[in-house]
Short mmCIF file of C-alpha atoms in Angstrom, two decimals:
data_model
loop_
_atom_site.label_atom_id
_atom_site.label_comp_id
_atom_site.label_asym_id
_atom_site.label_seq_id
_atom_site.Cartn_x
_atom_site.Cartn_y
_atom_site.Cartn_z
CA UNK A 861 76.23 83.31 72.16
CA UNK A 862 75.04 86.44 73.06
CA UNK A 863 73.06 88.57 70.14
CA UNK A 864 75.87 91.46 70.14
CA UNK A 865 73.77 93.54 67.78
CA UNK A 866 71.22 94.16 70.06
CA UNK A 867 73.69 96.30 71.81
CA UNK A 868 74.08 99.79 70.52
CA UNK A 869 77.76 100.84 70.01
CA UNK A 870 78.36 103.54 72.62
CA UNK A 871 80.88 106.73 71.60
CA UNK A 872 84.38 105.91 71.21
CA UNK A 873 86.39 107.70 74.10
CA UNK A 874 88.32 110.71 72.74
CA UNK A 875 91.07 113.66 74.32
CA UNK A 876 89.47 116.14 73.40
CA UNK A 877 87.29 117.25 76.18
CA UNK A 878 89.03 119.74 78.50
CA UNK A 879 88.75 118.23 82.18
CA UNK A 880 87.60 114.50 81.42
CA UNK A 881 89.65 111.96 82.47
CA UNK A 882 91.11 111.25 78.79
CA UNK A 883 91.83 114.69 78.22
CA UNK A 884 94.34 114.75 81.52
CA UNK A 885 96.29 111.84 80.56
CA UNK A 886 97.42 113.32 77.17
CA UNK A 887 97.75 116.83 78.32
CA UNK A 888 99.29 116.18 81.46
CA UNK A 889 100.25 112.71 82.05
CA UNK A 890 102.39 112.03 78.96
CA UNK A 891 104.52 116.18 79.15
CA UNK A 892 105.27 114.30 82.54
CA UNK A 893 106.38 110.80 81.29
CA UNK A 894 108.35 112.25 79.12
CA UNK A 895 110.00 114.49 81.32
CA UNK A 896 110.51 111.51 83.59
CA UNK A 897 112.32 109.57 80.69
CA UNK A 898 114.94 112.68 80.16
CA UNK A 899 115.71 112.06 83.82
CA UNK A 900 116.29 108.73 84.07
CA UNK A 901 119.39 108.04 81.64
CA UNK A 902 121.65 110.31 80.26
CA UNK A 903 120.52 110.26 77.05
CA UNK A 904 122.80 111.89 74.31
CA UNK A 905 121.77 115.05 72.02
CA UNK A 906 120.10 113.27 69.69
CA UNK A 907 117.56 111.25 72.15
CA UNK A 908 117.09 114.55 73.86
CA UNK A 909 116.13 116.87 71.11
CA UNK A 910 113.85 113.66 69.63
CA UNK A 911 112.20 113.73 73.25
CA UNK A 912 112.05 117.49 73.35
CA UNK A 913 110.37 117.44 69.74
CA UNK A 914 108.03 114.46 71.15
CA UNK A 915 107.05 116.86 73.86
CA UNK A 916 106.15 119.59 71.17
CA UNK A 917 103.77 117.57 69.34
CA UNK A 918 102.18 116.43 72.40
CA UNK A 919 101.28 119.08 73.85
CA UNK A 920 101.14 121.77 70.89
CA UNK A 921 101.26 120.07 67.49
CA UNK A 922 99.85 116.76 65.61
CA UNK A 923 100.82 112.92 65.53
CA UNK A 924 103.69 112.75 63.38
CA UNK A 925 104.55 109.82 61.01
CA UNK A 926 106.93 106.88 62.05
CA UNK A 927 110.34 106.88 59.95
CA UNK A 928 109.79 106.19 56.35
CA UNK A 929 112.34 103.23 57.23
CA UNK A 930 110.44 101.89 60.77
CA UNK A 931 110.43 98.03 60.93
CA UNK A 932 107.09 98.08 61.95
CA UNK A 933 106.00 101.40 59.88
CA UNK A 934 103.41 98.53 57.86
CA UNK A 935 101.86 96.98 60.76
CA UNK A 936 100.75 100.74 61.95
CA UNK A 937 99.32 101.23 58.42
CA UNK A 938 96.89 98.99 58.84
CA UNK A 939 96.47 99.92 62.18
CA UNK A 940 94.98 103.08 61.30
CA UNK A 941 98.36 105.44 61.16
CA UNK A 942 97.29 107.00 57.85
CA UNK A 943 94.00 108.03 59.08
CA UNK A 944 95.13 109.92 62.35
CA UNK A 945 98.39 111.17 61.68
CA UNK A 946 98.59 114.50 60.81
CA UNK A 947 95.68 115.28 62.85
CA UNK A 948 95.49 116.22 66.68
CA UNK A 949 96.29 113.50 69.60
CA UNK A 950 93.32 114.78 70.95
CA UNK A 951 90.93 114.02 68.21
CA UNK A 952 91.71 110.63 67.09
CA UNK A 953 90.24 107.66 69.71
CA UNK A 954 91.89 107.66 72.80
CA UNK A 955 93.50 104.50 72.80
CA UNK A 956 94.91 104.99 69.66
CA UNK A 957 97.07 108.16 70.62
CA UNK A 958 97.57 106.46 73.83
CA UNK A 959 99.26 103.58 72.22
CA UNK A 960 100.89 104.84 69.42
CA UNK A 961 102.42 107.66 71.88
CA UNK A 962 104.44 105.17 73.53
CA UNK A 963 105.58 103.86 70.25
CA UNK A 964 107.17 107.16 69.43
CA UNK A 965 108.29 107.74 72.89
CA UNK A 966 110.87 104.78 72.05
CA UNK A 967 110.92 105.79 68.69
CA UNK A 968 112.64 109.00 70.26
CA UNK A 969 115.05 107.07 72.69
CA UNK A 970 116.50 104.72 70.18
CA UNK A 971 114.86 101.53 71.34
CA UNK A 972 114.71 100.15 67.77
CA UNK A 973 117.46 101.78 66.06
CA UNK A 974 120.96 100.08 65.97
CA UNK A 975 123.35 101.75 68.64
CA UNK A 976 123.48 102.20 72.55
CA UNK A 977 120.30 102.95 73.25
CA UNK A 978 118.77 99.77 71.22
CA UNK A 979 116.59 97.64 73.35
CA UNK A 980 117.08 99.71 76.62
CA UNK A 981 113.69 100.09 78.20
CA UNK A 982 113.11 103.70 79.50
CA UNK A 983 111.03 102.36 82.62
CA UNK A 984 113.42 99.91 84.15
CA UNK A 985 114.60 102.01 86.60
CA UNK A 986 111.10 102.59 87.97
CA UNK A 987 110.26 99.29 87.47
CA UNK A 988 113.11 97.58 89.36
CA UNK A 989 112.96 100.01 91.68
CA UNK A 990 109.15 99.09 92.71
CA UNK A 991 110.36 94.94 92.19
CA UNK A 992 113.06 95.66 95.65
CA UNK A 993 111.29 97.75 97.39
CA UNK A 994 110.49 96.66 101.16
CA UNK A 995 106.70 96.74 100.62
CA UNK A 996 107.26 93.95 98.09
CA UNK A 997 109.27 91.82 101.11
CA UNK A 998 106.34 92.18 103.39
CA UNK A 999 103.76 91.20 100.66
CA UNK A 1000 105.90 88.12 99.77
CA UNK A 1001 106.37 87.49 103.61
CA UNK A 1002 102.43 87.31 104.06
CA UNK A 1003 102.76 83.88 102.11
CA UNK A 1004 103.96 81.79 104.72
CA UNK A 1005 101.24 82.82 106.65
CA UNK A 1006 98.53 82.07 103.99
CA UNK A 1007 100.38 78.32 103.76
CA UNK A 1008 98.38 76.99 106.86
CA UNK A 1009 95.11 78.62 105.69
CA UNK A 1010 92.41 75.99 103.94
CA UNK A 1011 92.75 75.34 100.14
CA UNK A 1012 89.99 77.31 99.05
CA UNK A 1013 91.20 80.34 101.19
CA UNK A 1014 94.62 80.23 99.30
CA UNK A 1015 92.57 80.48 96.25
CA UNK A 1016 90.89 83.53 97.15
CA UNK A 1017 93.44 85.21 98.30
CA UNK A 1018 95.81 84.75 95.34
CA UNK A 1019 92.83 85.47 93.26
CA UNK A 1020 92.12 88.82 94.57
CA UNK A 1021 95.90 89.50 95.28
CA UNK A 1022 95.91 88.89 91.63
CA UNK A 1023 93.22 91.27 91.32
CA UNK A 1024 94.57 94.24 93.20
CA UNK A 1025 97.84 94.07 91.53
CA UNK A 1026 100.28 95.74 94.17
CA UNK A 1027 97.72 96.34 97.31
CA UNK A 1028 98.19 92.21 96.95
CA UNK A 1029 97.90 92.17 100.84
CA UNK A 1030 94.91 93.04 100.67
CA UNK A 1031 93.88 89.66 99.28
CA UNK A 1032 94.54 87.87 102.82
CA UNK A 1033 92.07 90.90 104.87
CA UNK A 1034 89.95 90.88 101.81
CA UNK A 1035 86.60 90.12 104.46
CA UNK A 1036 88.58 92.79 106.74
CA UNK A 1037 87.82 95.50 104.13
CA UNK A 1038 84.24 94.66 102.61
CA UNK A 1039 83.20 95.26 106.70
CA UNK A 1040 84.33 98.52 106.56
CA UNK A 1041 82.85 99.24 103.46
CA UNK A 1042 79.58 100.52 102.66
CA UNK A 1043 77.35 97.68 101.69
CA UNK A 1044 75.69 99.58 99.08
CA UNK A 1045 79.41 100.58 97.46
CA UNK A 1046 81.86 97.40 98.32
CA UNK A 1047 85.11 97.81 96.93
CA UNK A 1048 84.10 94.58 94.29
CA UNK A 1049 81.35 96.54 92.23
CA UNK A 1050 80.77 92.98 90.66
CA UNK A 1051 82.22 89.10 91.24
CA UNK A 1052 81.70 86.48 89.24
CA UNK A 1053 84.50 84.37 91.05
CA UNK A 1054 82.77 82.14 91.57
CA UNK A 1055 82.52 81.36 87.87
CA UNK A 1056 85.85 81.84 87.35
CA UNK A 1057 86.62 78.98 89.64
CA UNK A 1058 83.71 76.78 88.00
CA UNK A 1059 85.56 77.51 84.65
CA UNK A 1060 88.84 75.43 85.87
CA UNK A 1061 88.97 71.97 85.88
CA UNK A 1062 89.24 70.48 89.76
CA UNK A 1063 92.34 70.11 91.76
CA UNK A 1064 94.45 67.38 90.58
CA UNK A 1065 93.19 66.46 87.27
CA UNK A 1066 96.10 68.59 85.61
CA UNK A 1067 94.57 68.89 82.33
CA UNK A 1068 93.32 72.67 80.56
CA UNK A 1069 95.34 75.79 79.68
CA UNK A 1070 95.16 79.02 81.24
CA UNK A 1071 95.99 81.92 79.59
CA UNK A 1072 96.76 85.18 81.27
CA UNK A 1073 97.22 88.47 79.40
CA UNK A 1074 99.17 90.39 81.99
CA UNK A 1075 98.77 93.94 83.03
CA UNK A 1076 101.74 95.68 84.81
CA UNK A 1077 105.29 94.40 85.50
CA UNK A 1078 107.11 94.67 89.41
CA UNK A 1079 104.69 94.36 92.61
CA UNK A 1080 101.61 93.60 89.69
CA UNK A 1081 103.09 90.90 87.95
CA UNK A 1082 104.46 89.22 91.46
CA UNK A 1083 101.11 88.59 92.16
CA UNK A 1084 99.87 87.08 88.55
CA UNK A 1085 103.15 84.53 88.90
CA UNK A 1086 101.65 83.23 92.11
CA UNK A 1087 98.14 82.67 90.93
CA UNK A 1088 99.55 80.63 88.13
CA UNK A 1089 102.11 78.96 90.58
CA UNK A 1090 99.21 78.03 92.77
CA UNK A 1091 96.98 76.56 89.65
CA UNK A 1092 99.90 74.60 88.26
CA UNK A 1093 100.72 73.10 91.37
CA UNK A 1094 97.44 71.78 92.35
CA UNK A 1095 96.70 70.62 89.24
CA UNK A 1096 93.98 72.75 88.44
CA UNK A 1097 95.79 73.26 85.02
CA UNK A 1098 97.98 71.48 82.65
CA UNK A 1099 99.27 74.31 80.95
CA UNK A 1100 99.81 77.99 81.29
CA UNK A 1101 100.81 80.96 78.69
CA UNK A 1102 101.58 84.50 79.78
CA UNK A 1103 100.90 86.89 77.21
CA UNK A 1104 103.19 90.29 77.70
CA UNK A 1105 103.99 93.12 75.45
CA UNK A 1106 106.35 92.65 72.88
CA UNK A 1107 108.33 96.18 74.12
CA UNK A 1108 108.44 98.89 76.90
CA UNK A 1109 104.65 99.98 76.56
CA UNK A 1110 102.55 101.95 79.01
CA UNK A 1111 104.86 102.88 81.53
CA UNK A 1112 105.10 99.68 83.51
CA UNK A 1113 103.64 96.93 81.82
CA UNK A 1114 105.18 93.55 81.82
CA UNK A 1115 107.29 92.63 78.85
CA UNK A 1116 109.90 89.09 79.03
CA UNK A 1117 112.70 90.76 81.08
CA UNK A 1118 110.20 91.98 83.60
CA UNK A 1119 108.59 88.45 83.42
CA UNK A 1120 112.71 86.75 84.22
CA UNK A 1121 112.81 89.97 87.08
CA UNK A 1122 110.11 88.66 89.04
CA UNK A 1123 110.91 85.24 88.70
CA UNK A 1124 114.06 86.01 90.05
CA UNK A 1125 113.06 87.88 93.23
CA UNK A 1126 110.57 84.74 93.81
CA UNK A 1127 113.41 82.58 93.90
CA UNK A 1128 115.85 85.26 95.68
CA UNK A 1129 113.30 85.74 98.45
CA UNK A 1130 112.92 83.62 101.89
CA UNK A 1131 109.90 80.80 102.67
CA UNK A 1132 107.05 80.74 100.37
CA UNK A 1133 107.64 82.71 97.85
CA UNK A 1134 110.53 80.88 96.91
CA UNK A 1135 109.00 77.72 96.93
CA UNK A 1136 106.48 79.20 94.35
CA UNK A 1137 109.52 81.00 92.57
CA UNK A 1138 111.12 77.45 92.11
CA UNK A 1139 107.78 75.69 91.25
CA UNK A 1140 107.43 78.52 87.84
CA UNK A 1141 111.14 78.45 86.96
CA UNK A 1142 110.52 74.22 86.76
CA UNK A 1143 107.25 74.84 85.10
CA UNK A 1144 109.31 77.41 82.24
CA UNK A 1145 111.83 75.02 81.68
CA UNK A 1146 109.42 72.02 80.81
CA UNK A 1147 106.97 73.53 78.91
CA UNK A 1148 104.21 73.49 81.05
CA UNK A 1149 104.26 77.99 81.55
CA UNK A 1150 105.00 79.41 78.42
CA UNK A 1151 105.71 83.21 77.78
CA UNK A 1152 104.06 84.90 74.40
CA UNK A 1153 104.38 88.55 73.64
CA UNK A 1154 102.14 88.96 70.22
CA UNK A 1155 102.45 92.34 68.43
CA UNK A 1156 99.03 92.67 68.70
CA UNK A 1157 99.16 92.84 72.53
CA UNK A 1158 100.88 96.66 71.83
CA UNK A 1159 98.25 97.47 68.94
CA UNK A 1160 96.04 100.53 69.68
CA UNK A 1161 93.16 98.20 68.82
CA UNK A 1162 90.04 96.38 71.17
CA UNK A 1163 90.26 92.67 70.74
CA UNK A 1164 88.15 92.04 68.73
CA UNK A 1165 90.01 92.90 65.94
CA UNK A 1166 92.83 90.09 67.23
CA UNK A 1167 94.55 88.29 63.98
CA UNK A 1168 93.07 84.50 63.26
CA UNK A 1169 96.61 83.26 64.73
CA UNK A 1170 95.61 84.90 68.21
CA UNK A 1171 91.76 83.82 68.16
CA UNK A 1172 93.04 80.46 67.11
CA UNK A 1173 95.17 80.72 70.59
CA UNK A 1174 93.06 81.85 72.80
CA UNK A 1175 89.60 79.73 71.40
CA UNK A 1176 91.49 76.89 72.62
CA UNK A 1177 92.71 77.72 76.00
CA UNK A 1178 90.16 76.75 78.88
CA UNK A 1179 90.31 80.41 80.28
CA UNK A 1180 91.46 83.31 79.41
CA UNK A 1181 92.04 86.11 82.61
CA UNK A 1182 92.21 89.55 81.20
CA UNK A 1183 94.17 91.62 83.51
CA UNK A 1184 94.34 95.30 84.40
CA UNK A 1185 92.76 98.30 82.99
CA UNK A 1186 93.57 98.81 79.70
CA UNK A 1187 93.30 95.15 78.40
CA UNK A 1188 89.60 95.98 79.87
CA UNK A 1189 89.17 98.51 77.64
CA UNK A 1190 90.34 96.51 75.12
CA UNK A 1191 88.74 93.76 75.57
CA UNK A 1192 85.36 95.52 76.25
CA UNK A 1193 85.89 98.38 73.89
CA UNK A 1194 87.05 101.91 74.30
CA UNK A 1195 83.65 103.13 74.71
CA UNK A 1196 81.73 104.87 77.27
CA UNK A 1197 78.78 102.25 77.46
CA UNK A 1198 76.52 102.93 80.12
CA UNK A 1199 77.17 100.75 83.07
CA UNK A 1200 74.61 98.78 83.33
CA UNK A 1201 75.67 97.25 79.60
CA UNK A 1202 75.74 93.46 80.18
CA UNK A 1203 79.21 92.13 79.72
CA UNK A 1204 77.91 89.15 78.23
CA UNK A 1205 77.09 91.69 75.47
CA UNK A 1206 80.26 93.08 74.36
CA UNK A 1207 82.86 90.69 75.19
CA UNK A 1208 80.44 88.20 72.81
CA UNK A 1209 83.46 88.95 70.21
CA UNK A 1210 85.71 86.67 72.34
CA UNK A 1211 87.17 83.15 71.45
CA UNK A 1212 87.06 81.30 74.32
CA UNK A 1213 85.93 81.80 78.30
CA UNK A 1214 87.01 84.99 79.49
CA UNK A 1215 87.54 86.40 82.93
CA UNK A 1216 88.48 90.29 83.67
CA UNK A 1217 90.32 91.01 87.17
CA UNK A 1218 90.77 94.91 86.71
CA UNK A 1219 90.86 97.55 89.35
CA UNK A 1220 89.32 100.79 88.37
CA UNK A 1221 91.03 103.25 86.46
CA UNK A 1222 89.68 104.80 83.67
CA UNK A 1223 86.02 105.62 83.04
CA UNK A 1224 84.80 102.38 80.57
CA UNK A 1225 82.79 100.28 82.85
CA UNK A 1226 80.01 97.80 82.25
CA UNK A 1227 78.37 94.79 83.48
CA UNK A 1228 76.83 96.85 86.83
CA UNK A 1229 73.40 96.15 88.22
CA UNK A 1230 71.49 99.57 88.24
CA UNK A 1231 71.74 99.53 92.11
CA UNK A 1232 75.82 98.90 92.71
CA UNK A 1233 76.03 102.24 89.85
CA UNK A 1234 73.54 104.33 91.45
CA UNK A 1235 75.22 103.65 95.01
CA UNK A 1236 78.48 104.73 93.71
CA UNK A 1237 77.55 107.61 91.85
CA UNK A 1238 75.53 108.84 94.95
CA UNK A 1239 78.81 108.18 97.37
CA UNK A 1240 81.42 109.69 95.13
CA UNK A 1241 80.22 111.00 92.12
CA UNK A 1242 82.30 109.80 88.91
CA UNK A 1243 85.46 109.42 91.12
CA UNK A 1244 85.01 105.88 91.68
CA UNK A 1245 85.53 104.73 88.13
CA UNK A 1246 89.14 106.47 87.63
CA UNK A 1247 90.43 106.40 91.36
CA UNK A 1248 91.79 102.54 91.98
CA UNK A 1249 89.89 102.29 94.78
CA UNK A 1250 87.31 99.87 93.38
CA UNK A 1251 88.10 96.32 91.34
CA UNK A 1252 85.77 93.67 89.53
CA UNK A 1253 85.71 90.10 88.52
CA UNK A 1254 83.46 89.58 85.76
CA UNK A 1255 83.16 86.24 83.75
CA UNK A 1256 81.78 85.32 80.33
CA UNK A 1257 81.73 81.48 80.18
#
């Protein structure tokens, strides 16, 4: 393993500098998300002045405590609650307030509090909305096409439509796009693929678990379902878990309903797709794809502070595919290493193999060879690491 201490810890990402990247997402970003949530139900008095008050300490006051009487109000404890609230959102680490923000946000909505509002997930409507929309039929359409393609270009491209969450198109043109890049900035800034691949045991032995820590639900998830349909049904694995959020949590990602959603419009939808929708709905209901949504998968903490019960997990899978960007950030830590940090380094902390497929959206990068970052910084400044625009695959085996 790796000799992590040889890697100095870089600064924790904070809010609290005006025009970074961090800064915008508390400042602007959540006024707006919670402005969104006002809209989308009609929410009685008391949701409505809880939101308003949520707004207030967002954007003018400090993180306020949970209820004395919160079901969870423990398991923030000793996730740090006592040390930040009180204090500024801006000036505690970044994903903390991040987190714990959309903790109160259903704190404020009644998602845990006996009545109507219990259990009603503020994003749905977005969510759903993005799940039927026609750009998901024409990405689920591009399937039968892909079924006359050779094995090991089905693999790619459900691999990199994995990858680019809901640009999953983009999987089948993937050699389309890298000609019209720039050599010097591809839109891969690093693939270790072929590792990935190396990591799974061959076609038809059926044996090894896979477990995938999804990102976001709707036209993101869609693609994660058909990666893991297409390793189940050649065998390449025995088994397969799909870690989600235990609650509504960053806007869209994937929690169990959103999970049963997609499933559905699999097996709703013509040709392909429904042939891989039928293939996971047989795989849920004999054991071989599994469903988890650990608390710790919402804690405002990297992962390498996971429980024993979840490094007991995940040491025994065969792989373990991070997706998206925050579970990068979490799984890297919520620091702003320099880039050319090897990701050997800090993901040393991990149980098992370990795969990230994570477009680019926030600025915590590392693994880079000094060339790739000094090409991007010279073609677009800092804007590549925040814009989407740029993905990686990076392995530590």
């Amino acid at each position: 393993m790796p000799d992590r201490s040889a890697t100095p810890l870089a600064p924790v990402l904070l809010g609290n500098e005006p025009g970074s990247f961090p800064h915008s997402v508390l400042a602007e970003r959540h006024p707006a998300i919670i402005r969104q949530v006002r809209d989308s139900f009609p929410y009685g008095p008391e949701q409505r002045r809880a939101l308003d008050a949520l707004l207030a300490s967002c954007t003018k006051g400090v993180i306020e405590p949970l209820p004395a009487d919160a079901h969870d109000g423990q398991r923030w404890a000793s996730w740090g609650a006592d040390a930040c609230t009180g204090r500024s959102w801006f000036d505690v680490p970044w994903l903390w307030s991040e987190s714990y923000f959309y903790r109160q946000l259903l704190e404020a909505v009644g998602y845990f509090t006996p009545g109507p509002w219990q259990g009603i997930d503020p994003f749905r409507p977005s969510k759903l909305a993005e799940l039927d929309s026609p750009e998901t039929d024409e990405e689920l359409a591009a399937l039968d096409a892909l079924a006359d393609r050779p094995t090991d270009e089905q693999d790619r491209a459900l691999l990199h439509g994995s990858l680019w969450g809901n640009r999953a198109d983009l999987g089948f043109r993937m050699s389309a796009v890298q000609d019209e890049a720039s050599s010097d900035t591809p839109p891969l800034v690093a693939d270790d693929s072929e590792t990935l691949w190396s990591l799974l045991p061959p076609s038809g032995s059926g044996s090894g678990t896979l477990c995938l820590i999804a990102d976001n639900a709707g036209r993101e998830l869609v693609p994660d379902l058909l990666l893991i349909a297409r390793l189940l049904t050649q065998a390449r694995i025995g088994r397969a878990v799909l870690h989600v959020k235990p609650y509504p949590y960053y806007v869209s990602d994937a929690t169990h309903t959103d999970v049963l959603d997609a499933l559905r419009r699999l097996t709703a939808a013509p040709g392909a797709a429904a042939t891989y929708g039928r293939a996971l709905w047989s795989a849920m209901t004999d054991g071989r794809l599994t469903v988890r949504a650990h608390p710790f998968a919402s804690a405002p903490l990297p992962y390498a502070a996971m429980p024993g019960d979840l490094r007991e997990e995940l040491t025994a899978a065969t792989l373990t595919i991070v997706k998206g960007d925050l579970n990068y950030r979490r799984l890297v830590g919520d620091r702003l290493w320099p880039p050319t940090t090897p990701f050997t380094d800090v993901t040393a902390h991990f149980p098992g193999p370990v795969a990230a497929l994570r477009t680019l959206k926030s600025d915590v990068i590392t693994g880079l060879d000094a060339r790739t970052e000094a090409a991007l910084v010279a073609a677009e400044g800092q804007k590549w690491r925040t814009g989407g625009t740029h993905a990686l695959i990076q392995v530590r085996s």
